[in-house]
Amino acid sequence: MTVVPHDHLMTLICDSCGDTVTGPTCVLPDAEVVWTLVSEHGWSGSPFAVGPHRCPHCSLRPSSGGGQVPCEGHGPGGILGIDHLDDTTVVAATGDIDLDTGDTLRTALRHAADMGGHVVVDLTDVHVIDSTGLGLLVRAHREARDRGATLCLVRPSRFVRTVLHTMRLDPVFPIYDSRDEALARLKPDRPLAGAGRATGS
């Protein structure tokens, strides 16, 4: 465990240098959820208490090597492609979206915002997302909403859906089983709101 809960406080411990930060438990009652603590203090890592987590100083340096062994099929996050279809931009991501790869997704989402219109983030090939990636999606969703558009997700993995559900963010993002379904729902003659239901991944 890298997080020590105590009464209404949580202590986050950096896996690299051992530095700590303590803050009140978030509005989410689950002691295993530390996303708000991580985000508020500029740390990086898992949204869950099991880690790994790095303080802002150590986040600027490469991981010291220990860390978790990546699961088969996981790898560095990246962008498979960006497609412009009518008034919708489709961003297809791949790999694990975390601190080390978040800049790639950030750039793609910024490009999609500059194009205007709706945004579809295809997560079919994404296995894991940490607090950095989650923050990028939430920020992009808010920006889309502010310009009267919708940001939706396609085929998030079981892990990503668990993160969204635990953080109570699953009602925020329309989630669809396929890119075609998402594009059909976002056509001008269809309502912008209303999420589809993603079944198994």
mmCIF file of N, CA, C and O in Angstrom, residues 112-166:
data_model
loop_
_atom_site.group_PDB
_atom_site.id
_atom_site.type_symbol
_atom_site.label_atom_id
_atom_site.label_comp_id
_atom_site.label_asym_id
_atom_site.label_seq_id
_atom_site.Cartn_x
_atom_site.Cartn_y
_atom_site.Cartn_z
ATOM 1 N N ALA A 112 -8.168 18.178 -31.325
ATOM 2 C CA ALA A 112 -9.594 17.934 -31.522
ATOM 3 C C ALA A 112 -10.415 19.141 -31.087
ATOM 4 O O ALA A 112 -11.392 19.525 -31.753
ATOM 5 N N ALA A 113 -10.021 19.766 -29.979
ATOM 6 C CA ALA A 113 -10.738 20.951 -29.500
ATOM 7 C C ALA A 113 -10.595 22.097 -30.493
ATOM 8 O O ALA A 113 -11.550 22.835 -30.758
ATOM 9 N N ASP A 114 -9.393 22.236 -31.058
ATOM 10 C CA ASP A 114 -9.172 23.318 -32.026
ATOM 11 C C ASP A 114 -10.018 23.126 -33.288
ATOM 12 O O ASP A 114 -10.398 24.097 -33.939
ATOM 13 N N MET A 115 -10.319 21.874 -33.617
ATOM 14 C CA MET A 115 -11.149 21.591 -34.784
ATOM 15 C C MET A 115 -12.611 21.918 -34.523
ATOM 16 O O MET A 115 -13.390 22.079 -35.454
ATOM 17 N N GLY A 116 -12.988 22.016 -33.243
ATOM 18 C CA GLY A 116 -14.379 22.266 -32.888
ATOM 19 C C GLY A 116 -15.208 21.001 -33.068
ATOM 20 O O GLY A 116 -14.709 19.960 -33.492
ATOM 21 N N GLY A 117 -16.467 21.071 -32.731
ATOM 22 C CA GLY A 117 -17.350 19.920 -32.898
ATOM 23 C C GLY A 117 -17.153 18.868 -31.823
ATOM 24 O O GLY A 117 -16.482 19.077 -30.805
ATOM 25 N N HIS A 118 -17.764 17.723 -32.057
ATOM 26 C CA HIS A 118 -17.737 16.640 -31.089
ATOM 27 C C HIS A 118 -16.388 15.924 -31.105
ATOM 28 O O HIS A 118 -15.610 16.042 -32.058
ATOM 29 N N VAL A 119 -16.136 15.155 -30.034
ATOM 30 C CA VAL A 119 -14.899 14.384 -29.930
ATOM 31 C C VAL A 119 -15.253 12.961 -29.521
ATOM 32 O O VAL A 119 -15.998 12.747 -28.562
ATOM 33 N N VAL A 120 -14.720 11.999 -30.248
ATOM 34 C CA VAL A 120 -14.845 10.591 -29.894
ATOM 35 C C VAL A 120 -13.461 10.083 -29.529
ATOM 36 O O VAL A 120 -12.537 10.186 -30.333
ATOM 37 N N VAL A 121 -13.315 9.565 -28.314
ATOM 38 C CA VAL A 121 -12.043 9.001 -27.885
ATOM 39 C C VAL A 121 -12.183 7.481 -27.897
ATOM 40 O O VAL A 121 -12.898 6.907 -27.076
ATOM 41 N N ASP A 122 -11.528 6.858 -28.851
ATOM 42 C CA ASP A 122 -11.600 5.406 -29.008
ATOM 43 C C ASP A 122 -10.555 4.759 -28.103
ATOM 44 O O ASP A 122 -9.352 4.887 -28.324
ATOM 45 N N LEU A 123 -11.032 4.048 -27.069
ATOM 46 C CA LEU A 123 -10.152 3.429 -26.076
ATOM 47 C C LEU A 123 -10.048 1.911 -26.266
ATOM 48 O O LEU A 123 -9.615 1.210 -25.347
ATOM 49 N N THR A 124 -10.399 1.437 -27.435
ATOM 50 C CA THR A 124 -10.405 -0.008 -27.678
ATOM 51 C C THR A 124 -9.066 -0.647 -27.334
ATOM 52 O O THR A 124 -9.020 -1.751 -26.778
ATOM 53 N N ASP A 125 -7.969 0.026 -27.657
ATOM 54 C CA ASP A 125 -6.639 -0.545 -27.447
ATOM 55 C C ASP A 125 -5.939 0.011 -26.214
ATOM 56 O O ASP A 125 -4.721 -0.135 -26.070
ATOM 57 N N VAL A 126 -6.697 0.651 -25.329
ATOM 58 C CA VAL A 126 -6.131 1.172 -24.083
ATOM 59 C C VAL A 126 -6.475 0.215 -22.952
ATOM 60 O O VAL A 126 -7.636 -0.156 -22.779
ATOM 61 N N HIS A 127 -5.469 -0.184 -22.200
ATOM 62 C CA HIS A 127 -5.689 -1.150 -21.121
ATOM 63 C C HIS A 127 -5.839 -0.467 -19.763
ATOM 64 O O HIS A 127 -6.691 -0.839 -18.964
ATOM 65 N N VAL A 128 -4.987 0.520 -19.499
ATOM 66 C CA VAL A 128 -4.917 1.127 -18.171
ATOM 67 C C VAL A 128 -4.868 2.640 -18.317
ATOM 68 O O VAL A 128 -4.300 3.166 -19.276
ATOM 69 N N ILE A 129 -5.470 3.324 -17.364
ATOM 70 C CA ILE A 129 -5.385 4.782 -17.315
ATOM 71 C C ILE A 129 -5.095 5.181 -15.879
ATOM 72 O O ILE A 129 -5.624 4.586 -14.940
ATOM 73 N N ASP A 130 -4.212 6.176 -15.679
ATOM 74 C CA ASP A 130 -3.934 6.630 -14.325
ATOM 75 C C ASP A 130 -4.542 8.012 -14.132
ATOM 76 O O ASP A 130 -5.323 8.491 -14.958
ATOM 77 N N SER A 131 -4.194 8.661 -13.027
ATOM 78 C CA SER A 131 -4.821 9.942 -12.697
ATOM 79 C C SER A 131 -4.517 11.003 -13.745
ATOM 80 O O SER A 131 -5.334 11.886 -14.000
ATOM 81 N N THR A 132 -3.349 10.922 -14.372
ATOM 82 C CA THR A 132 -3.002 11.888 -15.411
ATOM 83 C C THR A 132 -3.947 11.776 -16.598
ATOM 84 O O THR A 132 -4.527 12.765 -17.056
ATOM 85 N N GLY A 133 -4.119 10.561 -17.103
ATOM 86 C CA GLY A 133 -5.011 10.350 -18.239
ATOM 87 C C GLY A 133 -6.453 10.676 -17.914
ATOM 88 O O GLY A 133 -7.181 11.254 -18.731
ATOM 89 N N LEU A 134 -6.874 10.298 -16.707
ATOM 90 C CA LEU A 134 -8.243 10.583 -16.288
ATOM 91 C C LEU A 134 -8.489 12.086 -16.257
ATOM 92 O O LEU A 134 -9.523 12.584 -16.712
ATOM 93 N N GLY A 135 -7.516 12.818 -15.725
ATOM 94 C CA GLY A 135 -7.639 14.274 -15.684
ATOM 95 C C GLY A 135 -7.736 14.890 -17.069
ATOM 96 O O GLY A 135 -8.492 15.849 -17.285
ATOM 97 N N LEU A 136 -6.986 14.333 -18.025
ATOM 98 C CA LEU A 136 -7.045 14.836 -19.398
ATOM 99 C C LEU A 136 -8.431 14.650 -20.001
ATOM 100 O O LEU A 136 -8.953 15.541 -20.676
ATOM 101 N N LEU A 137 -9.028 13.474 -19.770
ATOM 102 C CA LEU A 137 -10.362 13.218 -20.313
ATOM 103 C C LEU A 137 -11.407 14.124 -19.676
ATOM 104 O O LEU A 137 -12.293 14.646 -20.358
ATOM 105 N N VAL A 138 -11.313 14.314 -18.366
ATOM 106 C CA VAL A 138 -12.280 15.176 -17.673
ATOM 107 C C VAL A 138 -12.160 16.612 -18.174
ATOM 108 O O VAL A 138 -13.164 17.288 -18.449
ATOM 109 N N ARG A 139 -10.929 17.080 -18.325
ATOM 110 C CA ARG A 139 -10.716 18.449 -18.800
ATOM 111 C C ARG A 139 -11.246 18.617 -20.230
ATOM 112 O O ARG A 139 -11.901 19.612 -20.552
ATOM 113 N N ALA A 140 -10.962 17.631 -21.079
ATOM 114 C CA ALA A 140 -11.431 17.703 -22.464
ATOM 115 C C ALA A 140 -12.958 17.659 -22.532
ATOM 116 O O ALA A 140 -13.578 18.324 -23.374
ATOM 117 N N HIS A 141 -13.561 16.858 -21.644
ATOM 118 C CA HIS A 141 -15.029 16.802 -21.588
ATOM 119 C C HIS A 141 -15.609 18.167 -21.235
ATOM 120 O O HIS A 141 -16.583 18.630 -21.859
ATOM 121 N N ARG A 142 -15.020 18.823 -20.242
ATOM 122 C CA ARG A 142 -15.526 20.140 -19.829
ATOM 123 C C ARG A 142 -15.379 21.161 -20.941
ATOM 124 O O ARG A 142 -16.269 21.989 -21.174
ATOM 125 N N GLU A 143 -14.246 21.118 -21.649
ATOM 126 C CA GLU A 143 -14.032 22.061 -22.743
ATOM 127 C C GLU A 143 -15.030 21.827 -23.866
ATOM 128 O O GLU A 143 -15.547 22.778 -24.463
ATOM 129 N N ALA A 144 -15.298 20.548 -24.155
ATOM 130 C CA ALA A 144 -16.287 20.243 -25.190
ATOM 131 C C ALA A 144 -17.665 20.737 -24.774
ATOM 132 O O ALA A 144 -18.395 21.344 -25.573
ATOM 133 N N ARG A 145 -18.021 20.484 -23.528
ATOM 134 C CA ARG A 145 -19.334 20.923 -23.034
ATOM 135 C C ARG A 145 -19.456 22.442 -23.119
ATOM 136 O O ARG A 145 -20.512 22.968 -23.493
ATOM 137 N N ASP A 146 -18.377 23.160 -22.780
ATOM 138 C CA ASP A 146 -18.422 24.619 -22.792
ATOM 139 C C ASP A 146 -18.635 25.182 -24.191
ATOM 140 O O ASP A 146 -19.163 26.290 -24.340
ATOM 141 N N ARG A 147 -18.231 24.428 -25.215
ATOM 142 C CA ARG A 147 -18.448 24.918 -26.575
ATOM 143 C C ARG A 147 -19.677 24.268 -27.215
ATOM 144 O O ARG A 147 -19.881 24.343 -28.427
ATOM 145 N N GLY A 148 -20.501 23.611 -26.380
ATOM 146 C CA GLY A 148 -21.747 23.033 -26.855
ATOM 147 C C GLY A 148 -21.595 21.728 -27.597
ATOM 148 O O GLY A 148 -22.472 21.341 -28.365
ATOM 149 N N ALA A 149 -20.482 21.036 -27.371
ATOM 150 C CA ALA A 149 -20.231 19.767 -28.048
ATOM 151 C C ALA A 149 -20.220 18.635 -27.022
ATOM 152 O O ALA A 149 -20.366 18.851 -25.817
ATOM 153 N N THR A 150 -20.024 17.415 -27.513
ATOM 154 C CA THR A 150 -20.000 16.233 -26.666
ATOM 155 C C THR A 150 -18.684 15.490 -26.849
ATOM 156 O O THR A 150 -18.193 15.364 -27.972
ATOM 157 N N LEU A 151 -18.105 15.008 -25.758
ATOM 158 C CA LEU A 151 -16.968 14.101 -25.816
ATOM 159 C C LEU A 151 -17.448 12.751 -25.310
ATOM 160 O O LEU A 151 -17.997 12.652 -24.210
ATOM 161 N N CYS A 152 -17.274 11.719 -26.118
ATOM 162 C CA CYS A 152 -17.709 10.392 -25.709
ATOM 163 C C CYS A 152 -16.566 9.397 -25.827
ATOM 164 O O CYS A 152 -15.554 9.659 -26.492
ATOM 165 N N LEU A 153 -16.736 8.258 -25.174
ATOM 166 C CA LEU A 153 -15.719 7.219 -25.139
ATOM 167 C C LEU A 153 -16.228 5.973 -25.852
ATOM 168 O O LEU A 153 -17.416 5.660 -25.796
ATOM 169 N N VAL A 154 -15.308 5.264 -26.505
ATOM 170 C CA VAL A 154 -15.643 4.029 -27.201
ATOM 171 C C VAL A 154 -14.850 2.871 -26.595
ATOM 172 O O VAL A 154 -13.631 2.948 -26.461
ATOM 173 N N ARG A 155 -15.562 1.834 -26.198
ATOM 174 C CA ARG A 155 -15.007 0.572 -25.704
ATOM 175 C C ARG A 155 -13.877 0.726 -24.683
ATOM 176 O O ARG A 155 -12.770 0.194 -24.874
ATOM 177 N N PRO A 156 -14.140 1.433 -23.571
ATOM 178 C CA PRO A 156 -13.120 1.456 -22.518
ATOM 179 C C PRO A 156 -12.942 0.064 -21.929
ATOM 180 O O PRO A 156 -13.902 -0.708 -21.839
ATOM 181 N N SER A 157 -11.729 -0.257 -21.519
ATOM 182 C CA SER A 157 -11.447 -1.571 -20.945
ATOM 183 C C SER A 157 -12.160 -1.729 -19.606
ATOM 184 O O SER A 157 -12.672 -0.765 -19.024
ATOM 185 N N ARG A 158 -12.153 -2.944 -19.102
ATOM 186 C CA ARG A 158 -12.768 -3.205 -17.806
ATOM 187 C C ARG A 158 -12.132 -2.336 -16.721
ATOM 188 O O ARG A 158 -12.815 -1.790 -15.863
ATOM 189 N N PHE A 159 -10.798 -2.188 -16.782
ATOM 190 C CA PHE A 159 -10.114 -1.362 -15.782
ATOM 191 C C PHE A 159 -10.558 0.089 -15.890
ATOM 192 O O PHE A 159 -10.857 0.734 -14.877
ATOM 193 N N VAL A 160 -10.582 0.616 -17.113
ATOM 194 C CA VAL A 160 -10.960 2.021 -17.293
ATOM 195 C C VAL A 160 -12.390 2.244 -16.830
ATOM 196 O O VAL A 160 -12.698 3.234 -16.154
ATOM 197 N N ARG A 161 -13.296 1.317 -17.160
ATOM 198 C CA ARG A 161 -14.689 1.461 -16.717
ATOM 199 C C ARG A 161 -14.798 1.384 -15.201
ATOM 200 O O ARG A 161 -15.618 2.070 -14.586
ATOM 201 N N THR A 162 -13.956 0.557 -14.588
ATOM 202 C CA THR A 162 -13.961 0.477 -13.124
ATOM 203 C C THR A 162 -13.515 1.790 -12.519
ATOM 204 O O THR A 162 -14.094 2.273 -11.538
ATOM 205 N N VAL A 163 -12.481 2.380 -13.101
ATOM 206 C CA VAL A 163 -12.008 3.681 -12.624
ATOM 207 C C VAL A 163 -13.116 4.724 -12.753
ATOM 208 O O VAL A 163 -13.416 5.474 -11.810
ATOM 209 N N LEU A 164 -13.746 4.780 -13.913
ATOM 210 C CA LEU A 164 -14.811 5.763 -14.128
ATOM 211 C C LEU A 164 -15.961 5.560 -13.155
ATOM 212 O O LEU A 164 -16.498 6.528 -12.597
ATOM 213 N N HIS A 165 -16.329 4.300 -12.926
ATOM 214 C CA HIS A 165 -17.438 4.008 -12.012
ATOM 215 C C HIS A 165 -17.069 4.376 -10.583
ATOM 216 O O HIS A 165 -17.862 4.993 -9.863
ATOM 217 N N THR A 166 -15.864 4.011 -10.179
ATOM 218 C CA THR A 166 -15.449 4.289 -8.799
ATOM 219 C C THR A 166 -15.364 5.782 -8.543
ATOM 220 O O THR A 166 -15.695 6.261 -7.454
#
